[in-house]
XYZ file of C-alpha atoms in Angstrom:
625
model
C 76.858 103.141 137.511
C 76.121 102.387 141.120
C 78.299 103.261 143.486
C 78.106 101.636 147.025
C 79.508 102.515 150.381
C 79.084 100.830 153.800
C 77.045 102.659 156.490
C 77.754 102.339 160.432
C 74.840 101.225 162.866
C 74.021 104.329 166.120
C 74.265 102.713 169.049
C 76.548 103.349 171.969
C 79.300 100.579 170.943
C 79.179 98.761 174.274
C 75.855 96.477 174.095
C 77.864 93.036 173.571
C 81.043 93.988 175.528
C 81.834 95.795 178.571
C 85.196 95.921 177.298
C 86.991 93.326 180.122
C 87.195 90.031 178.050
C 85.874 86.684 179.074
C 83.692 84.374 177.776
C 80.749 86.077 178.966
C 80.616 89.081 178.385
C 83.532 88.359 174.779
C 82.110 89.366 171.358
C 80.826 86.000 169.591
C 83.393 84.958 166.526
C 82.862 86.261 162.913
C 81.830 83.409 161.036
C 83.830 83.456 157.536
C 81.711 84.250 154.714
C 82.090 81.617 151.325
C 83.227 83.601 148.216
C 80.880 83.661 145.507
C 81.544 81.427 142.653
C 81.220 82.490 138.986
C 80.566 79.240 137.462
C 80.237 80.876 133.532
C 81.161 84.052 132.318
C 80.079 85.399 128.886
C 80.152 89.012 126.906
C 79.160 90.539 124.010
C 79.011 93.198 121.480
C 78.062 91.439 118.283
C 78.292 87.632 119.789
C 78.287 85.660 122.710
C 81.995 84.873 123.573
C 84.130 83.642 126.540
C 85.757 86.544 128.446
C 89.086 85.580 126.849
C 87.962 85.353 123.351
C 87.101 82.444 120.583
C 89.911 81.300 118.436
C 89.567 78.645 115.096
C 92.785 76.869 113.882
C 91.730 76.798 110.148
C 93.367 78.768 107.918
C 93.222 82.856 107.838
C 91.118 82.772 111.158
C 91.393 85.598 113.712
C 90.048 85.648 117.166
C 87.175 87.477 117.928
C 87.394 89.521 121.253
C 85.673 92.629 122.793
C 86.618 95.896 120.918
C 88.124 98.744 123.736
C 85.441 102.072 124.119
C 82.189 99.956 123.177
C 79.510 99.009 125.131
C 79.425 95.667 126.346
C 77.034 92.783 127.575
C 78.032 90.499 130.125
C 76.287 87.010 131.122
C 77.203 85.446 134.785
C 75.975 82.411 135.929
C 76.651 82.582 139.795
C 77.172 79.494 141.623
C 74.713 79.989 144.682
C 71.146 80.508 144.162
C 70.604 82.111 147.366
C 72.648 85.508 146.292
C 71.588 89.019 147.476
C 72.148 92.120 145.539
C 75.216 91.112 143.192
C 77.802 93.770 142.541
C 79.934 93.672 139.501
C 83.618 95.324 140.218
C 85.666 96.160 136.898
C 89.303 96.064 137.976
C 92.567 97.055 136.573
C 96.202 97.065 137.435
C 95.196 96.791 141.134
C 92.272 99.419 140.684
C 88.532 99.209 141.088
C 87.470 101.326 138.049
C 83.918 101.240 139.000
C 81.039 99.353 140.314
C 78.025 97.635 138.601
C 74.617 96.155 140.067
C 73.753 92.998 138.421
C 70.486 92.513 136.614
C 68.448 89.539 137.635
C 68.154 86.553 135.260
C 63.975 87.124 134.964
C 64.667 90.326 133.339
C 67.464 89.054 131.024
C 67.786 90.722 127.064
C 64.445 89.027 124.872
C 65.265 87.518 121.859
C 64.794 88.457 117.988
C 61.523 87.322 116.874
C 60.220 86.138 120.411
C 62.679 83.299 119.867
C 63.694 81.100 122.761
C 65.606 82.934 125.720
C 68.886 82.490 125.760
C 69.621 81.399 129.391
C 67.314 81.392 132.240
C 69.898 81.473 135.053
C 71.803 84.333 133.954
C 73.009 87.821 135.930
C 73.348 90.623 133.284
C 74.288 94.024 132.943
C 75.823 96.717 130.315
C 79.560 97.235 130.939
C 79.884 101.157 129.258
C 82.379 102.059 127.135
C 84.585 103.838 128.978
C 85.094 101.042 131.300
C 85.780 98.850 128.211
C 89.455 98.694 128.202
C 92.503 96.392 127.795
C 93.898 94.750 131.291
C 90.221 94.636 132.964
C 89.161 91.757 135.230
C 85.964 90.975 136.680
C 84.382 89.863 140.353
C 81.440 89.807 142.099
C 80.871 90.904 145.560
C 77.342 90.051 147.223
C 75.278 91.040 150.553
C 75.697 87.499 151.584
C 78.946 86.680 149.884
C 82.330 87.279 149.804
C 84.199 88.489 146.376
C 84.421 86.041 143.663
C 87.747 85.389 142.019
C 88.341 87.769 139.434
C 87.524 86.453 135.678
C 90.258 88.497 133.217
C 88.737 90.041 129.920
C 90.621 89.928 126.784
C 89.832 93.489 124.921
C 91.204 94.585 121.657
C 91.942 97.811 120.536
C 89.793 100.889 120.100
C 88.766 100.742 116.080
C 86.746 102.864 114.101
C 85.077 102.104 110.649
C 83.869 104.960 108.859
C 81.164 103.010 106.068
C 80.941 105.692 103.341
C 78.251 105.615 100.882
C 78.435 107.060 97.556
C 75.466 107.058 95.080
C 75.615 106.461 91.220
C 73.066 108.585 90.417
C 73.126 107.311 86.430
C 70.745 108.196 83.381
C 69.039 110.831 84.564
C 67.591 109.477 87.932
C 65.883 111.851 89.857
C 63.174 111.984 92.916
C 60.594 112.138 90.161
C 61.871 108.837 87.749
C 62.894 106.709 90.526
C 60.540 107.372 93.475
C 63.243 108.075 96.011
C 64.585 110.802 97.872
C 68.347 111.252 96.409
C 69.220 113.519 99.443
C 68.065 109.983 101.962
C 69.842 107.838 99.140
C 73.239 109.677 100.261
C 73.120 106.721 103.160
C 71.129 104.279 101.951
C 67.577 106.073 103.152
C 69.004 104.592 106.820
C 67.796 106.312 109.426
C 68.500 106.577 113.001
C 67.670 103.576 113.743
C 69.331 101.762 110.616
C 72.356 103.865 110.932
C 72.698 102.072 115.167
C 71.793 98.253 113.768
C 74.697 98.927 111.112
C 77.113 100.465 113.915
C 76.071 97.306 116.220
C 76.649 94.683 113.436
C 80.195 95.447 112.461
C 82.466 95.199 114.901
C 84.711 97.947 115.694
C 84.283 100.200 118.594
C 82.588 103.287 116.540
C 81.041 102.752 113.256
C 80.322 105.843 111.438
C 77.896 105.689 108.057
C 78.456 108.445 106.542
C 78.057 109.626 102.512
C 81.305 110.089 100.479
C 83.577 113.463 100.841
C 82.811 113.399 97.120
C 79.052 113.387 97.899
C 76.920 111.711 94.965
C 78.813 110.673 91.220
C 76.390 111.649 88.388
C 76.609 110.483 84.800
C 74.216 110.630 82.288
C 75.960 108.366 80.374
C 78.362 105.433 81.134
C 81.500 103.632 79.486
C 81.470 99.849 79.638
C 84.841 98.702 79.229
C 85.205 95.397 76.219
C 84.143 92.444 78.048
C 83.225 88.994 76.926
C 85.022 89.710 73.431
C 82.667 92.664 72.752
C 84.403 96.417 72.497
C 83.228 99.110 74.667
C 80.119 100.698 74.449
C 78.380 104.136 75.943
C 74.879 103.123 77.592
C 72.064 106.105 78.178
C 69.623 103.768 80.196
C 70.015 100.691 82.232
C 68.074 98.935 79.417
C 70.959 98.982 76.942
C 73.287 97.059 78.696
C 74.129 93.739 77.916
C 74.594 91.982 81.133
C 73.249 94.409 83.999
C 76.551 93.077 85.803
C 78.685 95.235 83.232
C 77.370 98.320 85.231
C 78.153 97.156 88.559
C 81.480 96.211 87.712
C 81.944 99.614 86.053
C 80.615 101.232 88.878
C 82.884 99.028 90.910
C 86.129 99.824 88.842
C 85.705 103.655 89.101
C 84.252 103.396 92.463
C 88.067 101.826 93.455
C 89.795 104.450 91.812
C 87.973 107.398 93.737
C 88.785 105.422 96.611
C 92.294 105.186 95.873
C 92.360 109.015 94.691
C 90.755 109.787 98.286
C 94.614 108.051 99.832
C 91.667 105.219 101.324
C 92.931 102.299 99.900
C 95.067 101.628 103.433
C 92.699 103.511 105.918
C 89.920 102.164 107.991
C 87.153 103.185 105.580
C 84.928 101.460 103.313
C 83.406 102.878 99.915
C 79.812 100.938 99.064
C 79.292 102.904 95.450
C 75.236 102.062 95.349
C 74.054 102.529 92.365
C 70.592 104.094 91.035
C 69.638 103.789 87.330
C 66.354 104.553 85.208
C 65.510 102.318 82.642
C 64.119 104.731 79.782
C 62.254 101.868 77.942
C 59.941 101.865 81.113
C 56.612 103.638 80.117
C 55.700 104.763 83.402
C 56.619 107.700 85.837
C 58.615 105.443 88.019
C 61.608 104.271 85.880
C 64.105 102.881 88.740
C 65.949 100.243 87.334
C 66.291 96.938 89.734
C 70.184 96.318 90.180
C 70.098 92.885 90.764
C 74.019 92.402 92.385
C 77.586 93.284 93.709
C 80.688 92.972 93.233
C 83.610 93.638 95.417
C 87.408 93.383 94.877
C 88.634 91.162 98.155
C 90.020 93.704 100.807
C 90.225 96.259 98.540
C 87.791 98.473 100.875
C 85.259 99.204 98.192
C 82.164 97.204 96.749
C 79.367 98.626 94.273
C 75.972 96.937 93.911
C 72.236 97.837 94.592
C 70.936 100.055 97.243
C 69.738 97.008 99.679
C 70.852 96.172 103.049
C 71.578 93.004 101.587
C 74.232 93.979 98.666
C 75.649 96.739 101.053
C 76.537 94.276 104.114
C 77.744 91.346 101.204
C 79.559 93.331 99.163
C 81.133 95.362 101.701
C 82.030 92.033 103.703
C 84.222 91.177 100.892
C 85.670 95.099 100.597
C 86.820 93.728 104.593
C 88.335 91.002 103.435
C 86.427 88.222 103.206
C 85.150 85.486 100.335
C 81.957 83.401 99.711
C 81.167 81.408 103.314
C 79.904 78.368 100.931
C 82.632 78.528 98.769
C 85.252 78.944 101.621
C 83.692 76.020 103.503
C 84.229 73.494 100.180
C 87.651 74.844 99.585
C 89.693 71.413 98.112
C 92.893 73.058 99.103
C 92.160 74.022 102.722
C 89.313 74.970 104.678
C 88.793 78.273 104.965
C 85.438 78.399 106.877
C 84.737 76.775 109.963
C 80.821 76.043 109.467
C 79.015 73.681 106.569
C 77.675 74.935 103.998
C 78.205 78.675 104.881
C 75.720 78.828 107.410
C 75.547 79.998 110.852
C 75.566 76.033 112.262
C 77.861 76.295 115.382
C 78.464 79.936 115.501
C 77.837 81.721 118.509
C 74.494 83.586 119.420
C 74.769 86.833 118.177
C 73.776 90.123 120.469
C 72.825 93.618 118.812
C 72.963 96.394 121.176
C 70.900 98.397 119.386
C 67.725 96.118 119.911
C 68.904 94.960 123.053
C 68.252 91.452 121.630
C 69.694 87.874 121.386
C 70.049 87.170 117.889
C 70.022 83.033 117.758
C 72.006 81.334 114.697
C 68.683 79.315 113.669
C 66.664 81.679 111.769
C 64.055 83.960 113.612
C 60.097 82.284 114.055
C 58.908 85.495 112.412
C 61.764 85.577 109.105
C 59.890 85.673 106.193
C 61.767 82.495 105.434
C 60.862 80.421 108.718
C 58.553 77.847 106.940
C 59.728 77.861 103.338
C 63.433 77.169 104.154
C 62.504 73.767 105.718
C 61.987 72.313 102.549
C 64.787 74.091 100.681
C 67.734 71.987 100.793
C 70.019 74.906 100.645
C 69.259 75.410 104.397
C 71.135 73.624 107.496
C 68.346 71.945 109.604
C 68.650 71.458 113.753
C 67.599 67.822 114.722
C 63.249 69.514 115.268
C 63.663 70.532 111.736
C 64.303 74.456 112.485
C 66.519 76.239 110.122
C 69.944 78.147 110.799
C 70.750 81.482 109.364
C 73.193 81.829 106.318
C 76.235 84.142 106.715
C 75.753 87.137 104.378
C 78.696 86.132 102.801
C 76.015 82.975 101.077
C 73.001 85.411 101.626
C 72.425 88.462 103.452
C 68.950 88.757 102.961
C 65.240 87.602 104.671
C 66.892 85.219 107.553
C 65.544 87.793 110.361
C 63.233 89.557 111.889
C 61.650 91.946 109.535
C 62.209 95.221 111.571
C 66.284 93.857 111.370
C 67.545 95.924 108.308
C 70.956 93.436 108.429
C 71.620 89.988 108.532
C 73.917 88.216 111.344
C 77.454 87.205 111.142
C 78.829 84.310 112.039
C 81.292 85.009 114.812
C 83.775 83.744 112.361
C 83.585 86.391 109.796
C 83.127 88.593 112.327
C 86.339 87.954 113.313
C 87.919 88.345 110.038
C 86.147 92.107 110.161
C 87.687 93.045 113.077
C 91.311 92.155 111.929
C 90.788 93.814 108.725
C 89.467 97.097 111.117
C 92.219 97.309 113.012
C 94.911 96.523 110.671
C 94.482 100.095 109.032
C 95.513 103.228 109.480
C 92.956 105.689 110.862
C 93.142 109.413 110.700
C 94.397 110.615 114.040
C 94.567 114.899 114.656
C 96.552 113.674 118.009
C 99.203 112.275 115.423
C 102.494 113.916 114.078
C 101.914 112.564 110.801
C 97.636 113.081 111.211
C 97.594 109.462 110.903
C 97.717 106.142 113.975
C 98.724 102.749 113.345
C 97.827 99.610 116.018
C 100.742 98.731 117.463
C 100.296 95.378 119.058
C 102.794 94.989 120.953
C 101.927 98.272 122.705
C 98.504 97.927 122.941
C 98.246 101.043 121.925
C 97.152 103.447 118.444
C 100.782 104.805 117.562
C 102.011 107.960 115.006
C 102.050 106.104 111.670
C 104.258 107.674 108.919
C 103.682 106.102 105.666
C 106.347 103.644 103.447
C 106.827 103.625 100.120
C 107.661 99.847 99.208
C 108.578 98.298 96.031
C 109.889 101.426 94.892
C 106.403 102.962 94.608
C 105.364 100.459 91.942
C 101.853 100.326 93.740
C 101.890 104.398 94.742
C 104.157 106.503 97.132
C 103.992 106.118 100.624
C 101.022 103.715 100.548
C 99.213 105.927 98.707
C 98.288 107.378 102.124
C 97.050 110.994 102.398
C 99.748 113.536 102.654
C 96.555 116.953 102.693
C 93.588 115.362 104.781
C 89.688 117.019 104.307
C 91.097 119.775 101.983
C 89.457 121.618 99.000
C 89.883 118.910 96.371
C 88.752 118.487 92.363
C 88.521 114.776 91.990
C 88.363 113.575 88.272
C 87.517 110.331 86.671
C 88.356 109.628 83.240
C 88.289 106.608 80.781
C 90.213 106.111 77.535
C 90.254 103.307 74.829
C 93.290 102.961 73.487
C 91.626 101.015 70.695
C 90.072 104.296 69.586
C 86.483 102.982 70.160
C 83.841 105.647 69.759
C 82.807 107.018 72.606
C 84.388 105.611 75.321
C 86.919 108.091 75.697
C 85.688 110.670 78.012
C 86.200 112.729 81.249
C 82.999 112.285 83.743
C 82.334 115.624 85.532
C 84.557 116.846 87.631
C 83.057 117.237 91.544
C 85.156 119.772 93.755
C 84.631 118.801 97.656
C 86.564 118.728 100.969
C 88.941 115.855 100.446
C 92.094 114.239 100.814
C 95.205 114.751 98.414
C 98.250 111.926 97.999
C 101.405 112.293 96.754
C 101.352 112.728 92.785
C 103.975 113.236 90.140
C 103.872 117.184 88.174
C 105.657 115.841 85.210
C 106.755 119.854 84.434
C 109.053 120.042 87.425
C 112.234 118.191 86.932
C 112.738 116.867 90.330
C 109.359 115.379 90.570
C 109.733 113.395 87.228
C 113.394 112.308 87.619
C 112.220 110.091 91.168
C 109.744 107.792 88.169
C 112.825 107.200 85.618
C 112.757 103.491 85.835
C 116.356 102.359 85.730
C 119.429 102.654 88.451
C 121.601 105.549 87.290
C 125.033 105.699 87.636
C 124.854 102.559 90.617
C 121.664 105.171 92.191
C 117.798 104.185 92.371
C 115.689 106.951 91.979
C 113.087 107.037 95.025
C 110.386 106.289 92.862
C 111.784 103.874 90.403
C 108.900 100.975 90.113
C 106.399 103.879 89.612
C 105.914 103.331 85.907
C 106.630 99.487 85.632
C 102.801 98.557 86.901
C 101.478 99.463 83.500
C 103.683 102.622 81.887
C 103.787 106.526 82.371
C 102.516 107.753 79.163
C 99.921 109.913 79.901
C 99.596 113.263 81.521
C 96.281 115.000 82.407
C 96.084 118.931 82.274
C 94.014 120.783 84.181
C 92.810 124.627 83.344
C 91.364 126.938 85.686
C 89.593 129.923 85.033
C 92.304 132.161 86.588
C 94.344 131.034 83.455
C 96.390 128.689 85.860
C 97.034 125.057 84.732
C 98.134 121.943 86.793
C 100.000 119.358 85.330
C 99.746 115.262 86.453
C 101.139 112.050 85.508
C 98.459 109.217 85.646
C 99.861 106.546 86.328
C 99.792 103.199 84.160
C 98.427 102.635 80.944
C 99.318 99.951 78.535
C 102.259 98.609 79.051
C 103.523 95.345 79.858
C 104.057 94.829 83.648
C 107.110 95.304 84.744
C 108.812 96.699 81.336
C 107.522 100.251 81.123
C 108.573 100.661 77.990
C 106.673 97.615 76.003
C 103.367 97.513 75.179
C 100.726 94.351 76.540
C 99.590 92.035 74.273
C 95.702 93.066 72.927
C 96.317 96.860 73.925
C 94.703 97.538 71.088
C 92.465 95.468 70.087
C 89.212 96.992 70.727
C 87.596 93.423 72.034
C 89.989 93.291 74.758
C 89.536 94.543 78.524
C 93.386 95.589 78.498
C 92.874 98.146 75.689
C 90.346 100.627 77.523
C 91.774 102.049 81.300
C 90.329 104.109 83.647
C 91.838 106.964 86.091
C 90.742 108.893 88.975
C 92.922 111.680 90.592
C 92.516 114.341 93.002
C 94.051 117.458 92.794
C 94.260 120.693 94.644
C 91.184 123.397 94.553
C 92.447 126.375 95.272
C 91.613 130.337 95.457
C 88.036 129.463 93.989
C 89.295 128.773 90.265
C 86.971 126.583 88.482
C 87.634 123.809 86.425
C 87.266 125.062 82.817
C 89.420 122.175 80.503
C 90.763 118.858 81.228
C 92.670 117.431 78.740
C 94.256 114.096 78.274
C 97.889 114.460 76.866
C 99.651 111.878 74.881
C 103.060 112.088 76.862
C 104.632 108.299 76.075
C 107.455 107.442 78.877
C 106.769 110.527 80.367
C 110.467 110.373 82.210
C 112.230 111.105 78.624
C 110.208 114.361 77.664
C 111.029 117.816 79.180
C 108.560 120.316 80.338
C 108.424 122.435 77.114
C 107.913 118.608 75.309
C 104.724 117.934 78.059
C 102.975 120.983 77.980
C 103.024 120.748 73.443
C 101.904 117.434 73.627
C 99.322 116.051 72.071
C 96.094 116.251 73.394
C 93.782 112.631 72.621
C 91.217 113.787 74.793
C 89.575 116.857 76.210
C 86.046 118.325 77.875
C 85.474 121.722 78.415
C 83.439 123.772 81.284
């Protein structure tokens, strides 16, 4: 930051007046300066956007604006050519917060690929973080200038986005089978590098990629639940599946219930479960299997897929909340994306400030696509023939520069990204309740205490965490109520430093009575939706090898929505999705104890039975340790 001061001349004060007046010996007048005109104003962080935002009027838009506490670019385009050592002042509430020489337009930011420059007239410099804030202006002050109006800056709220990545490490991969290093794999083998283009494509003001609290999830085997009217079957390899999407929506399925188990579902984190598989009919040292795909629940937080760049930034695009950009565009109902075909045509130039460079929506002159997507009519073509980008959310992959390990965003997804950012609840130590809301009206992260709506039919109190970064055992199960071999079975149980939400212990009789499902005597229990999302019949036991056991509902099984008491249609059928079901569920570690038996407990409307009834009932499932 450069600070500036005026400096005094020496002499003796009394060279152009003796002090007396007249028009002699009178000092000449001051000849008013002209104020300095800013005649455009731009900034950035991932796209070039007015100081006041962009907004779209099609359906689910948001507008994109600058993101408090994160670096930013701005662009001015001053309105006299003559101007002498520019001076950026950052103002607010009356305040100069600090002062900022401007860059001259010959040493503007390059672009991707030696691509055309984006301006050649325009003043630049790096507005830092902590000057990044909401209720800033800008002016510019000059040697031979007065101060330019000030140009207001609309800035959002300070975000975070933790992106954690959790491995499924399946079949028996190793270093030695797949050619990788499982230890890099924990984030994608990014580097430093990878890890700052990731931060500077998503756009929140700190993006953290991290691996999962729960670190890798291992299975040597794998339960594919009945799909496309064939029962469930146990794979060993990656070559024994039917359709290598049945894995990555498996992976995707238990992947959301970790997720949920963590109390994530409503935070501001995302769970990419990327997967790594051998294929054992491969008669060669290196066995990694090629997982062609994603899959991603829409704003659900989580996505599953391969370990690319490409699957990871797609998959978790939809985990934030948005769809297919091509698909969106061609909506019948209502348009739900603003450019054609899903492309980048009319979206803003993009800036990464980890490169430093312009990122224009026509793909890069050194993409490995540059001359091959000319004649692929799946492209959008400027009038000289040159193609634009695609939004990930059509393709994420091969539209840049090669040493750019992610694709660019239209500023209209972007958007989207940011809204889905800041509407979650973040962890906050500062916080009564260790958790911060976004309070809009306030401008300002708030103490967030979490609601338990619709009677907890989808979880208590959000299913937010009520123990955060605790000693945790989180365990996944899956059961087939059809009684098809082998895909009942506990996966092994990982202990780690996690998060615990509120759960029902079915043994202690004030717990269970906030589930029962009816009003009694004119009263709702707290809880009393709990067990109409799918039933309360089954209770998981957990023994420790102090002797000590824990006690769990898990809930929904196979009931009929919203009549906990009947069962669905095809529950047991073994060609039917609705007959197999899949938990996960965290649960205290304490004093050391290991896991030594989990067992599944047969425990049907689980609100009826007493404790003595629970703990003698019987047991449909079980793994020892």
């Amino acid at each position: 930051m450069l600070i500036l001061s005026a400096c005094g001349g020496g002499g003796t004060g009394n060279a152009g007046s003796d002090g007396k007046g007249g028009a002699a010996g009178g000092t000449p007048p001051v000849a008013a300066r002209t104020a300095l005109l800013i005649s455009k104003a731009e900034v950035a962080q991932t796209h070039l956007i007015p100081p006041d935002g962009l907004n779209w009027s099609i359906a689910n838009s948001a507008p994109l604006t600058l993101a408090a506490q994160r670096d930013a670019l701005v662009l001015l385009r001053l309105g006299s050519a003559d101007v002498q050592n520019p001076v950026v002042e950052v103002l607010k509430d009356g305040a100069v917060l600090g002062k900022l020489a401007l860059t001259p337009p010959a040493q503007l930011p390059p672009s991707e690929g030696l691509d055309t420059p984006y301006g050649s007239d325009l003043w630049s410099l790096t507005l830092p973080a902590n000057l990044v804030q909401p209720g800033i202006s800008l002016r510019v002050s000059a040697s031979n200038y007065d101060v330019s109006k000030p140009v207001a800056i609309t800035v959002g709220a300070n975000t975070e986005l933790q992106m954690q990545i959790l491995p499924f490490v399946l079949f028996g991969a190793t270093n030695a089978n797949t050619g990788l290093n499982l230890d890099n794999e924990r984030v994608m083998h990014m580097d430093a590098a990878a890890q700052q283009q990731a931060a500077a494509t998503w756009p929140a003001s700190q993006v953290k990629v991290s691996n999962h609290p729960l670190g890798q999830f291992v299975a040597d085997a794998m339960v594919i639940p009945p799909k496309a009217g064939a029962a469930a079957y146990v794979v060993s390899s990656h070559h024994e599946l039917r359709d290598g999407a049945h894995l990555i929506d498996t992976a995707n399925d238990l992947a959301y219930q970790i997720h949920l188990a963590n109390g994530e579902m409503a935070m501001n984190r995302v769970t990419y479960a990327s997967i790594i598989a051998i294929d054992k009919s491969v008669q060669s040292l290196n066995q990694l299997a090629w997982i062609g795909g994603g899959v991603s629940v829409i704003g659900s937080g989580v996505g599953a897929g391969g370990n690319t760049y490409g699957f990871l930034l797609h998959e978790t695009g939809h985990a934030m909340g948005l769809g297919h950009s091509n698909s969106e565009y061609n909506d019948a109902s209502t348009r739900k994306f603003p450019y054609i075909a899903g492309s980048v045509k009319g979206s803003a130039w993009g800036y990464n400030m980890a490169t430093r460079e312009f990122r224009n929506p026509r793909m890069a002159p050194t993409a490995p696509r540059f001359t091959w997507c000319r004649t692929n009519n799946a492209y959008q073509l400027d009038e000289q023939g040159r193609c634009y980008r695609k939004d990930p959310m059509d393709d994420a992959d091969s539209g840049s520069d090669p040493k750019y390990r992610f694709s660019l965003f239209s500023d209209f997804n972007t958007a989207r990204i940011q809204r889905w950012i800041q509407g979650q609840i973040k962890a906050d130590s500062a916080s009564a309740t260790g958790l911060s809301g976004w309070d809009s009206s306030r401008a300002a992260w708030t103490d967030y205490t979490p609601k338990t709506g619709h009677f907890a039919a989808y979880g208590i109190k959000q299913n937010l965490p009520l123990s955060q970064n605790v000693p945790v055992h989180t365990i996944v199960a899956t059961y087939s109520n059809a009684a098809t071999a082998g895909a009942s079975r506990f996966y092994e149980p990982v202990t780690h430093q996690g998060n615990l939400i509120e759960t029902i212990d079915p043994t202690v009789t004030a717990q269970l009575s906030k589930i029962f499902p009816y009003t009694q005597n004119g009263s709702n229990p707290e809880y009393m939706w709990y067990c109409h999302t799918s039933g309360c019949d089954y209770t998981l036991r957990v023994t420790f090898s102090d002797g000590s056991q824990i006690y769990r509902v898990l809930k929904e099984g196979f009931r009929k929505y919203s009549y906990p008491e009947t069962f669905d249609t095809g529950v047991d059928d073994p060609l039917n999705g609705k007959s197999q079901r899949s938990w996960a569920i965290n649960i205290p570690a304490k004093n050391a104890a290991q896991i030594r038996k989990l067992e599944l407990l047969d425990t049907p409307l689980v609100w009826r039975l007493t404790p003595v009834q629970i703990s003698s009932a019987r047991v449909v499932m079980s793994s020892s340790y």
